[in-house]
CSV table of N, CA and C in Angstrom, one decimal:
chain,number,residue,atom,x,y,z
A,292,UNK,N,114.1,97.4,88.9
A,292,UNK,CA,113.3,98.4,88.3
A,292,UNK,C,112.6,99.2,89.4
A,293,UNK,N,111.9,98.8,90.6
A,293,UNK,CA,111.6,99.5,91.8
A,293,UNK,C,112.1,99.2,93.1
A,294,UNK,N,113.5,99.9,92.8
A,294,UNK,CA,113.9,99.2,94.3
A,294,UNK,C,114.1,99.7,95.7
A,295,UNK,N,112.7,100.9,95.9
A,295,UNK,CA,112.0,101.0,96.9
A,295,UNK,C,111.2,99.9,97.1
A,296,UNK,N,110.4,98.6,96.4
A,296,UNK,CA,109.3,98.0,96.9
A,296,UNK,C,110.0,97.1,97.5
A,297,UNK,N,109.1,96.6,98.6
A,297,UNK,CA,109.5,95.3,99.5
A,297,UNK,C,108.4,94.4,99.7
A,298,UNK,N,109.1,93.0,99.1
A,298,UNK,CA,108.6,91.8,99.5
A,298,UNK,C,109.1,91.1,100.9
A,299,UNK,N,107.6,91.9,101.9
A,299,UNK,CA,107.9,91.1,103.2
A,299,UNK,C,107.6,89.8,103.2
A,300,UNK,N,106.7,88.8,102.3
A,300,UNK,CA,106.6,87.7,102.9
A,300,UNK,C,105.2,87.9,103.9
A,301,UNK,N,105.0,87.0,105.0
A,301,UNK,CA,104.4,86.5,106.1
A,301,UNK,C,104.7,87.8,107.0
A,302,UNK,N,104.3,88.5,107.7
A,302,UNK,CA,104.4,89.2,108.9
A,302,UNK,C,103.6,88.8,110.1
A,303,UNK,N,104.5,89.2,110.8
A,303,UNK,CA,104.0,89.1,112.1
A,303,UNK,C,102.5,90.5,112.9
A,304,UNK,N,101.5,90.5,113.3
A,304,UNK,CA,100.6,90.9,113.9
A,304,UNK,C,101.4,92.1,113.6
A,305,UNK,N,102.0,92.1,114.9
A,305,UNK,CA,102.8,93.4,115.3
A,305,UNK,C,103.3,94.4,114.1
A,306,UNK,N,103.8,93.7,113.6
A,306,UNK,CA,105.2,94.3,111.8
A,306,UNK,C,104.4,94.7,110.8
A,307,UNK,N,103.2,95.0,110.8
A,307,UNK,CA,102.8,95.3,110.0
A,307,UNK,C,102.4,96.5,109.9
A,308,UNK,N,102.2,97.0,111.2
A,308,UNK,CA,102.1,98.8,110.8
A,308,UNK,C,103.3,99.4,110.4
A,309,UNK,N,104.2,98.8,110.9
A,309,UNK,CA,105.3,99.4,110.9
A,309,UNK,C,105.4,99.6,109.4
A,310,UNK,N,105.3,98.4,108.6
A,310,UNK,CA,105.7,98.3,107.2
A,310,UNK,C,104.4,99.5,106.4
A,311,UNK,N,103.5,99.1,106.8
A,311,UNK,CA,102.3,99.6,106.2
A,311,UNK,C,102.2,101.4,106.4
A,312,UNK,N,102.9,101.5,107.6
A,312,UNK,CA,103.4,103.4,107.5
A,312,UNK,C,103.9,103.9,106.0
A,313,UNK,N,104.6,103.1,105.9
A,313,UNK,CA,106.2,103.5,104.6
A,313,UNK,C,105.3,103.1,103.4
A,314,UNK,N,104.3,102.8,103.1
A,314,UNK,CA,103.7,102.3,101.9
A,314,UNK,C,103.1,102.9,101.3
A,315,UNK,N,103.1,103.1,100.1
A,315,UNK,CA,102.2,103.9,98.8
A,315,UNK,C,101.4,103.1,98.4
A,316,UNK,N,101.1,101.7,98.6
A,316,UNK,CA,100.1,100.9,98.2
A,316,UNK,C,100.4,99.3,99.0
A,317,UNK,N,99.0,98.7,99.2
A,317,UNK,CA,99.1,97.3,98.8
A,317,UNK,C,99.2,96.7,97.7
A,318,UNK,N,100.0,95.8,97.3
A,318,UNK,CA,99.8,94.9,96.4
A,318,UNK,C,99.1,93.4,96.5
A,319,UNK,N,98.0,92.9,95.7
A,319,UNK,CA,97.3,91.7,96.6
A,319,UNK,C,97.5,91.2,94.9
A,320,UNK,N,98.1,90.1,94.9
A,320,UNK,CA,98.7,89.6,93.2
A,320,UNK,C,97.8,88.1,93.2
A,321,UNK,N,97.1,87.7,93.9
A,321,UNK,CA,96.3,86.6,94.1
A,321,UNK,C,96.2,86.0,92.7
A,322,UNK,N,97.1,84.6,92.6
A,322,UNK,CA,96.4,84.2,91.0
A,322,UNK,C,94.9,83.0,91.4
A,323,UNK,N,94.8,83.4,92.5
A,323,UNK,CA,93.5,81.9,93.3
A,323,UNK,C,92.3,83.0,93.6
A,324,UNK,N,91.0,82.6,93.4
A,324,UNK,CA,89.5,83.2,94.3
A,324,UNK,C,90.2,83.9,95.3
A,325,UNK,N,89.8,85.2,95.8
A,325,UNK,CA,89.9,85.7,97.2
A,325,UNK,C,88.5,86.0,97.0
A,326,UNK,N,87.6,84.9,98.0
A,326,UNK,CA,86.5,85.6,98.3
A,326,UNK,C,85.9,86.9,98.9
A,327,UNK,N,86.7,87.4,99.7
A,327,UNK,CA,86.4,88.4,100.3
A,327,UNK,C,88.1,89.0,100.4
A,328,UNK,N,88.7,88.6,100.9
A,328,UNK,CA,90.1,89.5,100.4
A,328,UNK,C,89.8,90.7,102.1
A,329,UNK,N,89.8,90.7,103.0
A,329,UNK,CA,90.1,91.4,104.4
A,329,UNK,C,91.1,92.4,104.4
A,330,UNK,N,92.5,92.0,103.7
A,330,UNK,CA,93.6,92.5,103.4
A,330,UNK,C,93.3,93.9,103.2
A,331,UNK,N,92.5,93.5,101.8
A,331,UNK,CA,92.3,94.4,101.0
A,331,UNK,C,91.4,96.1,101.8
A,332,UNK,N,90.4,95.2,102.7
A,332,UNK,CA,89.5,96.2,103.0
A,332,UNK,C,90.5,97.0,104.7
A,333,UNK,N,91.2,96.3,105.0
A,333,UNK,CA,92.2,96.5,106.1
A,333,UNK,C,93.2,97.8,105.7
A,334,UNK,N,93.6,97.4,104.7
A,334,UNK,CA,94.5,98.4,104.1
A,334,UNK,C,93.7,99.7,103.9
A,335,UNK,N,92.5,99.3,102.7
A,335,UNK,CA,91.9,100.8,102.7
A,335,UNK,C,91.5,101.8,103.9
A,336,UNK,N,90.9,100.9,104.6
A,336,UNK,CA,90.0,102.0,105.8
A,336,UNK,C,91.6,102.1,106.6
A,337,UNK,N,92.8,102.3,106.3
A,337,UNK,CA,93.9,102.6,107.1
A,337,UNK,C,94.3,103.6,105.9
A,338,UNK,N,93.8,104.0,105.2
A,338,UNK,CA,94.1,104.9,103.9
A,338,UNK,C,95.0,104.5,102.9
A,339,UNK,N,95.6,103.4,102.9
A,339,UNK,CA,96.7,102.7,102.0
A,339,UNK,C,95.6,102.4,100.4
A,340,UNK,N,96.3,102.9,99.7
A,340,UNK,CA,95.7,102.4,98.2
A,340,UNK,C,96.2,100.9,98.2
A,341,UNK,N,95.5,100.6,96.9
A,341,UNK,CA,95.4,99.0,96.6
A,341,UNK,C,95.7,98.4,95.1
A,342,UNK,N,96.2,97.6,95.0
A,342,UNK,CA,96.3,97.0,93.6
A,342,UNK,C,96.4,95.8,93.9
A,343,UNK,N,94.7,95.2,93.4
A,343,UNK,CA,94.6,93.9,93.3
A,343,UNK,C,94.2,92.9,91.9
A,344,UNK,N,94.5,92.1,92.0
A,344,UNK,CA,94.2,91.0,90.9
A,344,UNK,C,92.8,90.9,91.2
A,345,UNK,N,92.3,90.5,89.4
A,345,UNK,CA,90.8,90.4,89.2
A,345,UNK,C,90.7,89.5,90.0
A,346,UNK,N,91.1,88.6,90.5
A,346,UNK,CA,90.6,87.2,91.3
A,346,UNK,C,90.0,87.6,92.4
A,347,UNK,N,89.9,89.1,92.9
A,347,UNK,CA,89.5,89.0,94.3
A,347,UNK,C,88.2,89.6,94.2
A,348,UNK,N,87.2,88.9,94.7
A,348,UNK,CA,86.0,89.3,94.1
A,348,UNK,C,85.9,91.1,94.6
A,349,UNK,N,86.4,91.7,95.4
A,349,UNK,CA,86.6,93.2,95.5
A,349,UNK,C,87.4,93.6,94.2
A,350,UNK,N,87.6,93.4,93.4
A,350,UNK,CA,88.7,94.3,92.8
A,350,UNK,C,87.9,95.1,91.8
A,351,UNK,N,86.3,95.0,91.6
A,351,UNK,CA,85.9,96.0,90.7
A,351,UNK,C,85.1,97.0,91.9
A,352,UNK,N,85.1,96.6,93.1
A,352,UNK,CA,84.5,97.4,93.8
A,352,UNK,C,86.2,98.8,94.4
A,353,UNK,N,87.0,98.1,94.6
A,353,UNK,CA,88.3,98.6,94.5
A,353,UNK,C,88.3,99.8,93.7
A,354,UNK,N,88.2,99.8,92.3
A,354,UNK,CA,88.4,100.4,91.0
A,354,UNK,C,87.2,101.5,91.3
A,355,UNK,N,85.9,100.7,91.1
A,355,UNK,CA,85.1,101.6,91.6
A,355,UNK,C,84.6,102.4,92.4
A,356,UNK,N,84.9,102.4,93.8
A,356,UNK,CA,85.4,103.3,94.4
A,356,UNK,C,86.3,104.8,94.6
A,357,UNK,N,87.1,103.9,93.8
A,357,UNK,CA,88.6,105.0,93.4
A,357,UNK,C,90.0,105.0,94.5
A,358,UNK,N,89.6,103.9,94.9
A,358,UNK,CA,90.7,103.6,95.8
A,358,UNK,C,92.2,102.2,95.9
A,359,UNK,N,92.2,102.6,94.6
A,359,UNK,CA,92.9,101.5,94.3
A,359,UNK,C,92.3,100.9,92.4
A,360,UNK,N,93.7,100.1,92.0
A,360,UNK,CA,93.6,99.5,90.5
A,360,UNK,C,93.6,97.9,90.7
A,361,UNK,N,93.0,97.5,89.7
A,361,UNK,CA,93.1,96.0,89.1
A,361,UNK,C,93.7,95.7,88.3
A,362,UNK,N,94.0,94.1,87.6
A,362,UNK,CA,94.9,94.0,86.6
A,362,UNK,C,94.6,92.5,86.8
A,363,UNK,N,95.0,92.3,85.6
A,363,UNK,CA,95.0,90.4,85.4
A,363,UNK,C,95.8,90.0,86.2
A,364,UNK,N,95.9,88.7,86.2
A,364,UNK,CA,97.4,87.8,86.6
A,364,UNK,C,98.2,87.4,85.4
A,365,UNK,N,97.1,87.8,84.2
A,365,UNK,CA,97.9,87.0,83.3
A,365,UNK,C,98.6,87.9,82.2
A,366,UNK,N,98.0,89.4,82.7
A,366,UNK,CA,99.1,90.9,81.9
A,366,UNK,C,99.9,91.1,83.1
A,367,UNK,N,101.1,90.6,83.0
A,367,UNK,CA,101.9,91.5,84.3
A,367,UNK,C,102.3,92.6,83.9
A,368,UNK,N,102.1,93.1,82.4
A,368,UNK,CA,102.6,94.4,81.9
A,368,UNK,C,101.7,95.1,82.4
A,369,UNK,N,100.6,95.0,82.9
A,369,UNK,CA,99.4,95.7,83.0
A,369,UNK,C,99.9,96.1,84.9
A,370,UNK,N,100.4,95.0,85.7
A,370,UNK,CA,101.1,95.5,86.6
A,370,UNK,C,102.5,96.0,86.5
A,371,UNK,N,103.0,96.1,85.9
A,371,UNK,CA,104.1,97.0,85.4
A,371,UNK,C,103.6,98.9,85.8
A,372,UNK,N,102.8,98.7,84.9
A,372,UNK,CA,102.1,100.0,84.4
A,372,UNK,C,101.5,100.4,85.8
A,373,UNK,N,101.3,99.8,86.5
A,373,UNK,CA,100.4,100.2,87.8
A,373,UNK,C,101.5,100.5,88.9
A,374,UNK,N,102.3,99.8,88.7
A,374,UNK,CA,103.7,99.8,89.9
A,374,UNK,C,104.5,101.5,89.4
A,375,UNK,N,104.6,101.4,88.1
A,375,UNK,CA,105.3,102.6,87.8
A,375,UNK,C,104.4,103.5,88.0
A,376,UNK,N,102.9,103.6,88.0
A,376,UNK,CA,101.6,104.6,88.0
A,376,UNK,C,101.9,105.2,89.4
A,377,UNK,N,101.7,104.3,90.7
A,377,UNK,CA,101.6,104.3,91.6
A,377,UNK,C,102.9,105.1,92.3
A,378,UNK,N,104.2,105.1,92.0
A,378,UNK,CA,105.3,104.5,92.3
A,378,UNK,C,105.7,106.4,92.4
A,379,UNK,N,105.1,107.1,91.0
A,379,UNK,CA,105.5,108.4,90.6
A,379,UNK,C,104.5,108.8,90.4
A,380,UNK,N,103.0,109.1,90.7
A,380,UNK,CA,101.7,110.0,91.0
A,380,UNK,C,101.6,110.2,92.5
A,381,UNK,N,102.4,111.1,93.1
A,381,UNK,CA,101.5,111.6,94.6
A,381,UNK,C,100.3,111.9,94.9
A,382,UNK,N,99.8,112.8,93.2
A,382,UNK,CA,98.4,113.0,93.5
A,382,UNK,C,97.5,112.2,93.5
A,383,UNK,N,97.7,110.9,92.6
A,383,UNK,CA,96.5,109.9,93.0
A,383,UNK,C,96.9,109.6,93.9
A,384,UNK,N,98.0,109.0,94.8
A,384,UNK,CA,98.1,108.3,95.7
A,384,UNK,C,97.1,109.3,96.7
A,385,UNK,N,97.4,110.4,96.9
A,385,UNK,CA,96.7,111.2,97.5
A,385,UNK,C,95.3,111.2,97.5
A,386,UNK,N,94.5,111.1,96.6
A,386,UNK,CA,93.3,110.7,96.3
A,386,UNK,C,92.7,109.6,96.5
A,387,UNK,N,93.1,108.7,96.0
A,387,UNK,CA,93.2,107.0,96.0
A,387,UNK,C,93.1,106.9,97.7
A,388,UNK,N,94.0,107.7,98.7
A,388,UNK,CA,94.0,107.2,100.0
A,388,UNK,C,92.7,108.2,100.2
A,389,UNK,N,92.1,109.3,100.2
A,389,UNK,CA,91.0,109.9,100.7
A,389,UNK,C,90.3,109.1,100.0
A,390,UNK,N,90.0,108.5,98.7
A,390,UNK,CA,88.8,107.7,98.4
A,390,UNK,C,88.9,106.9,99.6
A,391,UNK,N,89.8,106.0,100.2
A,391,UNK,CA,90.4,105.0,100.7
A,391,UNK,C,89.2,104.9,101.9
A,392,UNK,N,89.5,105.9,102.7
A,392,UNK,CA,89.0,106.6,104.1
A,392,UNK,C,87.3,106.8,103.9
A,393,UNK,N,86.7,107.4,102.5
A,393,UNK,CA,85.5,107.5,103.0
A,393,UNK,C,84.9,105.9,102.2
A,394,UNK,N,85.2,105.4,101.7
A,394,UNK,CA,84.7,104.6,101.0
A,394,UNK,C,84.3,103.0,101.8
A,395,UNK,N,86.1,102.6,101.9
A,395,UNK,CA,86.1,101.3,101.9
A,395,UNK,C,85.0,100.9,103.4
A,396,UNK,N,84.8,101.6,104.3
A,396,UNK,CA,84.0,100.7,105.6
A,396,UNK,C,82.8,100.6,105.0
A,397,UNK,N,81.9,101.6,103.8
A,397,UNK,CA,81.0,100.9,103.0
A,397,UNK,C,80.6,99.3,102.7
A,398,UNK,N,81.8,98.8,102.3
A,398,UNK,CA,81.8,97.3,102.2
A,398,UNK,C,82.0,96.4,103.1
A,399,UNK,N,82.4,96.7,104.4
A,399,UNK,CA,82.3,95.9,105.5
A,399,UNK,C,81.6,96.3,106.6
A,400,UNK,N,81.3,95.3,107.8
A,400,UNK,CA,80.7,95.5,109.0
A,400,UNK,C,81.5,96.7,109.9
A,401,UNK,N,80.7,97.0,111.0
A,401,UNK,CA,81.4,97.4,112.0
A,401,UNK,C,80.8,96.5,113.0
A,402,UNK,N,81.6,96.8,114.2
A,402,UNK,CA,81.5,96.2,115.3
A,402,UNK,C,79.7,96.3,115.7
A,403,UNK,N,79.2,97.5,115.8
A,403,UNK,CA,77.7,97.9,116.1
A,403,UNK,C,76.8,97.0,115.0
A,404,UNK,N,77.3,97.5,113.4
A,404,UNK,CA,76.2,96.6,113.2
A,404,UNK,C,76.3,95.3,112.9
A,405,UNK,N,77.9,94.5,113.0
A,405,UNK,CA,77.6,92.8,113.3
A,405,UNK,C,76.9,92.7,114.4
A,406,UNK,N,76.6,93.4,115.9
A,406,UNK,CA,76.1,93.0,116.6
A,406,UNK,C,74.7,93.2,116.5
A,407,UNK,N,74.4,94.0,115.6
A,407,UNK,CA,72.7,94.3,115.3
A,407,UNK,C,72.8,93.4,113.9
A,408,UNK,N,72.8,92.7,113.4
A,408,UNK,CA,72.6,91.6,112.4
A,408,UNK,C,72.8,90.4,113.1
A,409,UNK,N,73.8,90.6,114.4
A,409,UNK,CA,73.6,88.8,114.9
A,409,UNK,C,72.1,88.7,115.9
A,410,UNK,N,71.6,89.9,116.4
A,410,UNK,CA,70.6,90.2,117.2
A,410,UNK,C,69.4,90.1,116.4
A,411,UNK,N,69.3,90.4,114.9
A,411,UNK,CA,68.1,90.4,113.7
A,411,UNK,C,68.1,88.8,114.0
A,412,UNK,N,69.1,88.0,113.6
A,412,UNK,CA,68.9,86.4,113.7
A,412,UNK,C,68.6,86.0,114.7
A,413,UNK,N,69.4,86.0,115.5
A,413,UNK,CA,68.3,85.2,116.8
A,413,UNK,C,67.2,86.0,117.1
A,414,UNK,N,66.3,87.0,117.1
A,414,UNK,CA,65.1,87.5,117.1
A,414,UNK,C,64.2,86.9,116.1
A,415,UNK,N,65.0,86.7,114.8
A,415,UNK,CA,64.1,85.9,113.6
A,415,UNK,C,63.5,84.4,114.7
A,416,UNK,N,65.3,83.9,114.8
A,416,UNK,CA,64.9,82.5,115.1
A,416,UNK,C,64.0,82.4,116.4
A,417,UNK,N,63.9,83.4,117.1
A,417,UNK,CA,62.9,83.2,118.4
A,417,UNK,C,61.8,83.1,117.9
A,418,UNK,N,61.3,84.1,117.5
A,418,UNK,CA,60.0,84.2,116.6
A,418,UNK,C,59.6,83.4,116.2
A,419,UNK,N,60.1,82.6,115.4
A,419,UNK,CA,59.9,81.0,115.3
A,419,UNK,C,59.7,79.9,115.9
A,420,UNK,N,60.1,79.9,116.9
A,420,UNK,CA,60.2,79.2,118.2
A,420,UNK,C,59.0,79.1,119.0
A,421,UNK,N,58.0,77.8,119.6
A,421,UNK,CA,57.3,77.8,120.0
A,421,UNK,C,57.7,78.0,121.5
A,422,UNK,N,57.2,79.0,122.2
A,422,UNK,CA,57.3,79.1,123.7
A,422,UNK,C,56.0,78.5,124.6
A,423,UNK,N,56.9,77.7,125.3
A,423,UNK,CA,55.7,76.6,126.3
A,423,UNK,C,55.2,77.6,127.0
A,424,UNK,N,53.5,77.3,127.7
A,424,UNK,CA,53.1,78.1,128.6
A,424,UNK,C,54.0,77.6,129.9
A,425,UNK,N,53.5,78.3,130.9
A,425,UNK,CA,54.0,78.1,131.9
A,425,UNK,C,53.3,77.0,132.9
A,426,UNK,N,51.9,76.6,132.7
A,426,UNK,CA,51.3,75.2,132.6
A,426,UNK,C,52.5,74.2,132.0
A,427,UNK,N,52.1,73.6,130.9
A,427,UNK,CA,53.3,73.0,130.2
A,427,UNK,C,55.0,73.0,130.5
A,428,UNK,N,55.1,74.3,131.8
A,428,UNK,CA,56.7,74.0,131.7
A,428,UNK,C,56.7,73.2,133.0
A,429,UNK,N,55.2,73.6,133.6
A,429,UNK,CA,55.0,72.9,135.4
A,429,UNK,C,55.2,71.4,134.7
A,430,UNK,N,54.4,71.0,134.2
A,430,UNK,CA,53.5,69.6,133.9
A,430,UNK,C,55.5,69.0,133.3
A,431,UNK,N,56.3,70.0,132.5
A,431,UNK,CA,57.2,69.1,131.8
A,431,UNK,C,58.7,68.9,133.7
A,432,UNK,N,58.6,69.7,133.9
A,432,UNK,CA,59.3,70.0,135.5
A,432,UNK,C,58.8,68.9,136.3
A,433,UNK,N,57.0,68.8,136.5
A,433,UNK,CA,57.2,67.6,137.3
A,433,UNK,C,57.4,65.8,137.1
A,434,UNK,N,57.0,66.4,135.5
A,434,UNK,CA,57.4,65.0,134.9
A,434,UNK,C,59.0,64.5,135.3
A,435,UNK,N,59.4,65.3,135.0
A,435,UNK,CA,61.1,65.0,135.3
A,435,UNK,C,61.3,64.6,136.8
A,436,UNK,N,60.6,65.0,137.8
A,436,UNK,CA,60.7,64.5,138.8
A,436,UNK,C,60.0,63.2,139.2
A,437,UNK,N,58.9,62.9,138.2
A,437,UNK,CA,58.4,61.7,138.7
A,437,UNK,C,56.9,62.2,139.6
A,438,UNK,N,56.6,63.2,139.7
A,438,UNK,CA,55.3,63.9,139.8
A,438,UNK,C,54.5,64.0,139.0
A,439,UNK,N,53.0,63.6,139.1
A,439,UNK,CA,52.0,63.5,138.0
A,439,UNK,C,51.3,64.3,137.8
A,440,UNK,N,51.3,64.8,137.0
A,440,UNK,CA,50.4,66.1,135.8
A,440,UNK,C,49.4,66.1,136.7
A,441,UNK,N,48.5,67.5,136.8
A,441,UNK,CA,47.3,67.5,137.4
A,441,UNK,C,46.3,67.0,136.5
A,442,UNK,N,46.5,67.3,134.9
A,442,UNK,CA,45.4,66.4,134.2
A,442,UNK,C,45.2,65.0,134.4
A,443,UNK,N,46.2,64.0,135.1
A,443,UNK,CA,45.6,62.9,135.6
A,443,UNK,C,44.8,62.7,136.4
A,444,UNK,N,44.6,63.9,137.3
A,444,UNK,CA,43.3,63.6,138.0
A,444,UNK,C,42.4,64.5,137.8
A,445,UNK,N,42.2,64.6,136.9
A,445,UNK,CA,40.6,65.2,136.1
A,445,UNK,C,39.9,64.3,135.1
C-alpha cells in the first residue's frame, strides 16, 4: 500500500542522514513509555515531521506544536490515515517541517544552556557548602603532618 516507505531497522551513526534526506516523516510506533523519545526531537530540529504513538510522552507536545501527528497503538487505522495524510499533502509536510524548525529546540537543551544549568547546581551546592577559614585549613594541614595547633599553646 506504500511502497515508497522503508523499514530500516537499527542504523548505523553514519546512515542516517542519508536515509533521513529522502524522508517525509519519522515514524516512532512505540507500543512501550518513551520517556523523552530524542528521536523524536532529532528529527524535528532537522525539519523532518513526525508521527508518534501516544506512548511518547512528547506526542501531545508534537501535535501541539504542529509538527507532526499522534495516534494509538491500538487504532492502526488511525495510522493508516496518517501514512496516507502524510504520504500525499506536500503542503503540510511543508508546514509541519517549518513548524519543525522553529518549534521543536523549545523542548530541549542546547549546548549553552546545559552548561548554565550544570553551573546553577554546583553554585547552589557551593552555597551550601561550609568553607574553612584559612586558620582551620593551617590547623587541619598541620594536623596531617603531626604538627600541633597553635591553640595548644594558649
Amino acid at each position: 500500500k506504500f511502497p515508497h516507505a522503508r523499514l530500516t531497522g537499527w542504523l548505523q551513526p553514519g546512515e542516517i542522514a542519508q536515509y533521513a534526506r529522502k524522508a517525509r516523516a519519522l515514524i516512532v510506533p512505540s507500543r512501550v513509555t518513551e520517556p523523552f523519545g530524542l528521536v523524536i526531537l532529532e528529527a524535528a530540529m532537522s525539519g523532518l515531521p513526525v508521527i508518534v504513538s501516544d506512548s511518547a510522552y512528547l506526542s501531545t507536545d508534537v501535535e501541539h506544536l504542529g509538527f507532526g501527528r499522534r495516534f494509538s497503538v491500538n487504532d492502526p487505522h488511525r495510522l493508516v490515515e496518517l501514512l496516507e495524510m502524510f504520504s500525499h499533502d506536500d503542503s503540510l509536510i511543508e508546514k509541519m517541517s517549518h513548524k519543525a524548525y522553529e518549534h521543536a529546540p523549545s523542548l530541549c537543551h542546547t549546548a549553552a544552556s546545559w552548561t548554565d544549568a550544570h553551573i546553577d547546581v554546583f553554585n547552589q551546592k557551593l552555597s551550601r557548602a561550609s568553607v574553612p577559614s584559612s586558620r582551620q585549613l593551617e590547623a587541619r594541614e598541620n594536623a596531617l603532618r603531626g604538627i600541633p595547633s597553635h591553640s595548644q599553646f594558649s
